[in-house]
mmCIF file of C-alpha atoms in Angstrom:
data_model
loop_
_atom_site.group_PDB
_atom_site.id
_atom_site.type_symbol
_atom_site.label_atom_id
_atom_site.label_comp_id
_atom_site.label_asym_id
_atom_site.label_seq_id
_atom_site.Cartn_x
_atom_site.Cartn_y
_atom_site.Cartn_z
ATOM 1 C CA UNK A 1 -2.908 -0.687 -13.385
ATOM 2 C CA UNK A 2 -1.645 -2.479 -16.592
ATOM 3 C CA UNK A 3 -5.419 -3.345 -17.445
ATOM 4 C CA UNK A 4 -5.772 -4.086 -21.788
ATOM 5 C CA UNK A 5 -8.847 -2.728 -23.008
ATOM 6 C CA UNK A 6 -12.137 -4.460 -24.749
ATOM 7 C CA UNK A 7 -14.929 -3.268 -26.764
ATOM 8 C CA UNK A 8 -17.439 -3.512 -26.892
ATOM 9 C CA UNK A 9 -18.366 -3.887 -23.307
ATOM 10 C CA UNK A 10 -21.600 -5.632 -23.815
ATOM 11 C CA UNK A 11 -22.662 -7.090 -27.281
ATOM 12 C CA UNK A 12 -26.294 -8.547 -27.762
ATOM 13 C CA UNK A 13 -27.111 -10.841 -30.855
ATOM 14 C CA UNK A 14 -29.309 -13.214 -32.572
ATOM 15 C CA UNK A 15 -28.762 -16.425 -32.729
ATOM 16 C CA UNK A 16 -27.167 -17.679 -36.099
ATOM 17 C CA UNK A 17 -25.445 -13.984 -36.252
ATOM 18 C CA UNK A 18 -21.699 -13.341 -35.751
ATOM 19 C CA UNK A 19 -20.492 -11.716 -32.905
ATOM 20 C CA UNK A 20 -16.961 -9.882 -33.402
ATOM 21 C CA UNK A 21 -15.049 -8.723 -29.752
ATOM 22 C CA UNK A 22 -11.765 -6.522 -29.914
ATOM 23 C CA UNK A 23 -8.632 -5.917 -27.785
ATOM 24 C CA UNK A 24 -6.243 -3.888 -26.856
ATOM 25 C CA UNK A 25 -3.156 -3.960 -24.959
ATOM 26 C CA UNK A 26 0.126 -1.278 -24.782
ATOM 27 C CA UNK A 27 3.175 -3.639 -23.998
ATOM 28 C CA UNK A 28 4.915 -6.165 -26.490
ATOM 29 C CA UNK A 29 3.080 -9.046 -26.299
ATOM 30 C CA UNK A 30 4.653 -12.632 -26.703
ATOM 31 C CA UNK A 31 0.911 -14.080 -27.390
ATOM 32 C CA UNK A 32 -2.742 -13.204 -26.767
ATOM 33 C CA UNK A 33 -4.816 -14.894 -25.173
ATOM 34 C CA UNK A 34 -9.173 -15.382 -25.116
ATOM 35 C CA UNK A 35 -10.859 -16.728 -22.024
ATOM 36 C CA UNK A 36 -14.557 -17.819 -21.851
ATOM 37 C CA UNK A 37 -16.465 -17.079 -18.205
ATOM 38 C CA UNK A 38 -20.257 -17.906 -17.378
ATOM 39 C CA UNK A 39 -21.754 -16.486 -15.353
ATOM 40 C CA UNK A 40 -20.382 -17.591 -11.671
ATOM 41 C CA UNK A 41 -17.939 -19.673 -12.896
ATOM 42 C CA UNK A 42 -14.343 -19.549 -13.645
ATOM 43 C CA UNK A 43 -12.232 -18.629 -16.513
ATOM 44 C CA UNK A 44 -11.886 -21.154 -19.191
ATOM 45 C CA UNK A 45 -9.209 -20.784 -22.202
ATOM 46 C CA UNK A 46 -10.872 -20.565 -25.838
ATOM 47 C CA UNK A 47 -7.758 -19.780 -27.524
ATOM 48 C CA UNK A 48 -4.004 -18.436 -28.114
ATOM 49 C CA UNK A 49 -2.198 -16.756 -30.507
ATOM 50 C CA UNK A 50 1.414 -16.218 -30.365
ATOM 51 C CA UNK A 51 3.148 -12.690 -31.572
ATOM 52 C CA UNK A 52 4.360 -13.942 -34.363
ATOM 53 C CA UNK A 53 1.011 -15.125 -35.854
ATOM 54 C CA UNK A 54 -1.899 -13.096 -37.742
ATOM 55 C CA UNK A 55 -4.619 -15.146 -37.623
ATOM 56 C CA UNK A 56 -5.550 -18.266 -35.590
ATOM 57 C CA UNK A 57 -8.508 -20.465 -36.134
ATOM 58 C CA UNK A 58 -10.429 -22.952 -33.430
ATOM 59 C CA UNK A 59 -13.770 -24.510 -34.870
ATOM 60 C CA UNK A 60 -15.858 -21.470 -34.682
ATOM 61 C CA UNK A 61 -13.581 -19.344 -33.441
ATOM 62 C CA UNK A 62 -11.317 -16.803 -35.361
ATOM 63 C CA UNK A 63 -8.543 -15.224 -33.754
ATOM 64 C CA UNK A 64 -6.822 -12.164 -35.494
ATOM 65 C CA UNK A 65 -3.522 -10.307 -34.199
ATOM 66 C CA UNK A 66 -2.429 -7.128 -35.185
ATOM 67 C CA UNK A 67 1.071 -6.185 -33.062
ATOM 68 C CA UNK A 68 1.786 -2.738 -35.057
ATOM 69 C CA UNK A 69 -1.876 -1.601 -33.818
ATOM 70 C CA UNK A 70 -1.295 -3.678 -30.553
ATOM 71 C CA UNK A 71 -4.891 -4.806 -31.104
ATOM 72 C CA UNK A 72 -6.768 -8.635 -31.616
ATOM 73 C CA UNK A 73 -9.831 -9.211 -32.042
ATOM 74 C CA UNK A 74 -12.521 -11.991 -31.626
ATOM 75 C CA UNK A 75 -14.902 -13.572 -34.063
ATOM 76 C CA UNK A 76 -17.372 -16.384 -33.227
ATOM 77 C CA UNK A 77 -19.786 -17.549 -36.138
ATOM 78 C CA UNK A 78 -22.888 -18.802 -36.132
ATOM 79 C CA UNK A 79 -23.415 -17.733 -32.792
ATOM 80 C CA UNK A 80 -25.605 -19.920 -30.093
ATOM 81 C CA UNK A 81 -27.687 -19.772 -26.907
ATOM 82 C CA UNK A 82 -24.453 -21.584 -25.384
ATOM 83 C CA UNK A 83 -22.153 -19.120 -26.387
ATOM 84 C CA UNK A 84 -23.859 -16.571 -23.908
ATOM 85 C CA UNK A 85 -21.004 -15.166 -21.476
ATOM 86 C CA UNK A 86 -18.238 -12.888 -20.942
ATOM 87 C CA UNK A 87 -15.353 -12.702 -22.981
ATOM 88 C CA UNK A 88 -11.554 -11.810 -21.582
ATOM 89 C CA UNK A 89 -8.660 -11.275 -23.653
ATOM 90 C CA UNK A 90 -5.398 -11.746 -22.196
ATOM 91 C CA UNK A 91 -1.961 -10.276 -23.409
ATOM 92 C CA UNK A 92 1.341 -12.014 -22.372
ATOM 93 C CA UNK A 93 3.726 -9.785 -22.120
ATOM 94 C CA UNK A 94 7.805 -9.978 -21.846
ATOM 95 C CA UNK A 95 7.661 -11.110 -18.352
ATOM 96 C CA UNK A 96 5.573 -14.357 -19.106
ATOM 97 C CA UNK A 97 2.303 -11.812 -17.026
ATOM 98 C CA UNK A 98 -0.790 -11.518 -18.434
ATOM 99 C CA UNK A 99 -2.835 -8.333 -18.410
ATOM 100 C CA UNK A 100 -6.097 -8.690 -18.990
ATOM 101 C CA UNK A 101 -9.014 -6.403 -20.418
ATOM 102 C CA UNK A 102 -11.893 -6.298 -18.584
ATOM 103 C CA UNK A 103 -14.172 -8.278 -20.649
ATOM 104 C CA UNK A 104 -17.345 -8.404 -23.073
ATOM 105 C CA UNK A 105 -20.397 -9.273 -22.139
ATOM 106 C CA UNK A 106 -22.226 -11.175 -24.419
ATOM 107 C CA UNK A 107 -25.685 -12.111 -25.048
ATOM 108 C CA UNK A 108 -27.287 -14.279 -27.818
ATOM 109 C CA UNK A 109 -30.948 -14.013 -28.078
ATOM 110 C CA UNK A 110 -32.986 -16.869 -29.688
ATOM 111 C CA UNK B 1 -12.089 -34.186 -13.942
ATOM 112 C CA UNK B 2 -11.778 -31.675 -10.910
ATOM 113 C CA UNK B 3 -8.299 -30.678 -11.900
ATOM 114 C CA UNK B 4 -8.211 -27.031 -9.767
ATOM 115 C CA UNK B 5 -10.193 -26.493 -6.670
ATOM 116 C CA UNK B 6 -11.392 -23.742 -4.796
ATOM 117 C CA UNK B 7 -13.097 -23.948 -1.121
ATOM 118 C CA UNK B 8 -15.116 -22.486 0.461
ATOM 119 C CA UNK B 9 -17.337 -21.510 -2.792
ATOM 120 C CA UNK B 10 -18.975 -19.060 -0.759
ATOM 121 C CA UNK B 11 -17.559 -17.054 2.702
ATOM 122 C CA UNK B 12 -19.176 -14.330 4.668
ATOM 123 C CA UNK B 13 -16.601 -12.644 7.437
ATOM 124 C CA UNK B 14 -16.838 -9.477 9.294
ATOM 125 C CA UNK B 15 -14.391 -6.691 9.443
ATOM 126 C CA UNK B 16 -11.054 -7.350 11.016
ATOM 127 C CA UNK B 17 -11.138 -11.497 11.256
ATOM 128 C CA UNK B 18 -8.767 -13.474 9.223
ATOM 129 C CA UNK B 19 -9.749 -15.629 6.316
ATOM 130 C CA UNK B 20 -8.345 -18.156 4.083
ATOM 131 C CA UNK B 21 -9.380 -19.375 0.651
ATOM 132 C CA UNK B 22 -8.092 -22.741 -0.243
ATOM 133 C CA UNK B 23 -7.039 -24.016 -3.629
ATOM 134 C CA UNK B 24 -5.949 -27.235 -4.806
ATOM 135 C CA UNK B 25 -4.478 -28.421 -7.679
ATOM 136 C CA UNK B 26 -4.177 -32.207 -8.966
ATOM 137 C CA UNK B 27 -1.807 -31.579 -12.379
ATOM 138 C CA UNK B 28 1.489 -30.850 -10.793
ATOM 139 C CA UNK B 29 1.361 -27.264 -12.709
ATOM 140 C CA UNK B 30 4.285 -25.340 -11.354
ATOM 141 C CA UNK B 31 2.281 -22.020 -11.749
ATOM 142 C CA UNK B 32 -0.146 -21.197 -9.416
ATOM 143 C CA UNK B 33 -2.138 -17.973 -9.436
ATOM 144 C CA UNK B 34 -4.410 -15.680 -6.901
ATOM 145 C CA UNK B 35 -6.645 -13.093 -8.561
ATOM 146 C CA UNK B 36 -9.223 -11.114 -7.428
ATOM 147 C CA UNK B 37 -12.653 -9.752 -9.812
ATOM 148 C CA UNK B 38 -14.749 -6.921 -9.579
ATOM 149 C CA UNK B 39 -16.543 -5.226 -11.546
ATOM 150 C CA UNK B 40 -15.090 -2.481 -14.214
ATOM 151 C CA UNK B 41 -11.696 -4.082 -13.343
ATOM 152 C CA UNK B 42 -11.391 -7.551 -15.051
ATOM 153 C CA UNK B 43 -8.874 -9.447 -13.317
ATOM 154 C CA UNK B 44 -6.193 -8.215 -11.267
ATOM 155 C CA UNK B 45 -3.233 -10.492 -9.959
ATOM 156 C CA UNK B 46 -2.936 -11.118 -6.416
ATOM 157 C CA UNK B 47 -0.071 -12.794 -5.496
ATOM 158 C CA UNK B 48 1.502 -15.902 -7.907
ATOM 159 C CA UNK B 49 3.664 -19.340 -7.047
ATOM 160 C CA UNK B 50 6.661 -20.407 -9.462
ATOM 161 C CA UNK B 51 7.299 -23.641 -7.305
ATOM 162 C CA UNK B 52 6.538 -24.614 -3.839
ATOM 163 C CA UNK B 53 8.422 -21.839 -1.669
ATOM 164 C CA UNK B 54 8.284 -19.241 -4.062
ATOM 165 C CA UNK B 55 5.723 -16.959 -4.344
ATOM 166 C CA UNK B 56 5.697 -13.008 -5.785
ATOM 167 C CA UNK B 57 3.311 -10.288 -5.564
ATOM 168 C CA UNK B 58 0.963 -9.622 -8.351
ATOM 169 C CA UNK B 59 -0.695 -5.935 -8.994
ATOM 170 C CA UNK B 60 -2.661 -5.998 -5.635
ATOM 171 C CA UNK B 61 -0.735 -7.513 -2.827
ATOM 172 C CA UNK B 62 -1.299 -5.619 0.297
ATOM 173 C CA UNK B 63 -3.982 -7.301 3.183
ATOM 174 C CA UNK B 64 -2.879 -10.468 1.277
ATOM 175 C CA UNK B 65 -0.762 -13.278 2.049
ATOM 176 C CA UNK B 66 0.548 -16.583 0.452
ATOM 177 C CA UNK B 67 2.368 -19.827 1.246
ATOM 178 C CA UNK B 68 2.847 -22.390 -0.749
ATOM 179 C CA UNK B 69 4.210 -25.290 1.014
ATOM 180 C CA UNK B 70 3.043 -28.255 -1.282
ATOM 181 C CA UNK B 71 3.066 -27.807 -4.906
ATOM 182 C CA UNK B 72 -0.820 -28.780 -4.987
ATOM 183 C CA UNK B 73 -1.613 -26.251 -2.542
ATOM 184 C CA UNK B 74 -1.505 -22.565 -2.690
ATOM 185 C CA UNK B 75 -4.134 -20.837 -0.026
ATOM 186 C CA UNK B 76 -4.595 -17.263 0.193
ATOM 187 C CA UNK B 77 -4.970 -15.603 3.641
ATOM 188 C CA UNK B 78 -6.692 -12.028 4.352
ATOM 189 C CA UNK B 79 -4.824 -11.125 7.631
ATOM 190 C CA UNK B 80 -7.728 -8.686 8.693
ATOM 191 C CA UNK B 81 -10.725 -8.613 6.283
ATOM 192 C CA UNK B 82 -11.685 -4.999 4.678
ATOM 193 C CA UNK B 83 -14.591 -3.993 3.229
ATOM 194 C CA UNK B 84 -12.654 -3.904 0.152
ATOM 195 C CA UNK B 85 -11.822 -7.198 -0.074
ATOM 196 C CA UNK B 86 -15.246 -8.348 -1.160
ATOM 197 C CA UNK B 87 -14.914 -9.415 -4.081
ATOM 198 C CA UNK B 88 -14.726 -12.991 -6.231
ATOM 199 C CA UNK B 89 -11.084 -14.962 -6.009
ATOM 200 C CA UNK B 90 -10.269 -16.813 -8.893
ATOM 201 C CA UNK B 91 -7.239 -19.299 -8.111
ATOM 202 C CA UNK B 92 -5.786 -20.706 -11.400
ATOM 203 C CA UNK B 93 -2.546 -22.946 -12.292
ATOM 204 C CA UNK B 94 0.117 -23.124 -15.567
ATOM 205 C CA UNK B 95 2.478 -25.761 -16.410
ATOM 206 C CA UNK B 96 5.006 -24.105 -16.571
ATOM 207 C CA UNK B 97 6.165 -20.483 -17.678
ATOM 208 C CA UNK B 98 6.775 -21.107 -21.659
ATOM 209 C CA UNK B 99 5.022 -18.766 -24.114
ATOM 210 C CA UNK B 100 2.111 -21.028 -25.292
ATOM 211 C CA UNK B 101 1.326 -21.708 -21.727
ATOM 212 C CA UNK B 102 -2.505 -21.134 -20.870
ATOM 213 C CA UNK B 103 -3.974 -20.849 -17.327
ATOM 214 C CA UNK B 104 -6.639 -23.227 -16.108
ATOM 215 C CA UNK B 105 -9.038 -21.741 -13.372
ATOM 216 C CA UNK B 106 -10.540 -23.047 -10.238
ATOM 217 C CA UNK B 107 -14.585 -21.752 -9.633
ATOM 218 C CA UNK B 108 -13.805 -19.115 -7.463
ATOM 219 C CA UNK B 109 -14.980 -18.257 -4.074
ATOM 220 C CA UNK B 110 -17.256 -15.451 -3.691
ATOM 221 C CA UNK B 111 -16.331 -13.327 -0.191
ATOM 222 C CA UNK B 112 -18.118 -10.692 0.921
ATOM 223 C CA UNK B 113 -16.954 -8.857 4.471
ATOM 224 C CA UNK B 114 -19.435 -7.177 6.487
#
């Protein structure tokens, strides 16, 4: 199974605090991808950032890349109630597939 | 904006009786996607749709099949339901097969197989 990896596998906050996921993936990558899921619902796409980028920015969302380490990682700021839900990264590798880690579970506590 | 669509949301089968999740997309996406979730495992590709008449096997293929006739429609069969198919199926669709392409998802349908 070509599964990438996440850490942590559950992460539970404060509101206001930021909450930092990481990734990790074995094959060359041509981007990586972060998907949002609450609970019972589907996947939806947060953000991507291609191979050839370090670090990617979305509102409160900050992307970084690392391809020597084969690693990414996840920062949201200022974390809310809303923001409660798992959290998949997804590498693209040479063959346009994505393998995907198995998620982080996170919970913000007001 | 329903975009993808997934039916039935929720199925209950027995052992050995054939089911088939539906999904339906509305954005012409030429990509279409069957993946199954359980827990400890993330998601794990099914079977996938380049166009209508093509379709490839993903990671977990077997008790699975495909068509896709239609480009909107890409419904997934279980020939003879397993225990081991319970599980959530996620049905999602790309544009097209470019690098900065991202997936949109459906809502899933949760089967479980008595």
């Amino acid at each position: 199974s070509q599964q990438g990896e996440e850490d942590p596998q559950a992460l539970s906050i404060q509101e206001g605090e930021n909450a930092t996921m990481n990734c990790s993936y074995k094959t060359s990558i041509n981007n990586l991808q972060w998907y949002r899921q609450n609970s019972g619902r589907g996947l939806v796409h947060l953000i991507l950032i291609r191979s050839n980028e370090r670090e990617k920015h979305s509102g409160r969302l900050r992307v970084t890349l690392d391809t020597s380490k084969k690693s990414s990682s996840l920062l949201i700021t200022a974390s809310r109630a809303a923001d409660t839900a798992s959290y998949f990264c997804a590498a693209m590798d040479s063959n346009y597939q994505l393998i995907w880690g198995a998620g982080t579970k996170l919970i913000i506590k007001p | 904006d329903a975009g993808i669509t997934q039916s039935p949301r929720y199925k209950i089968t027995e052992t050995g009786r054939q089911v088939t999740l539906m999904c339906h997309q509305t954005w012409s996406h030429s990509y279409m996607f069957w993946y199954r979730q359980d827990l400890g495992h993330g998601l794990r590709l099914i079977y996938y749709s380049a166009a209508a008449d093509i379709t490839d096997k993903g990671e977990v293929p077997d008790g699975y099949v495909v068509s896709r006739s239609k480009t909107e429609n890409f419904p997934l069969t279980l020939e003879s339901a397993t225990r081991s198919q319970t599980s959530v199926y996620f049905c999602a669709s790309r544009l097209g097969q470019g690098a900065g392409e991202k997936l949109f998802f459906g809502s899933g349908t949760q089967l479980s197989v008595l």
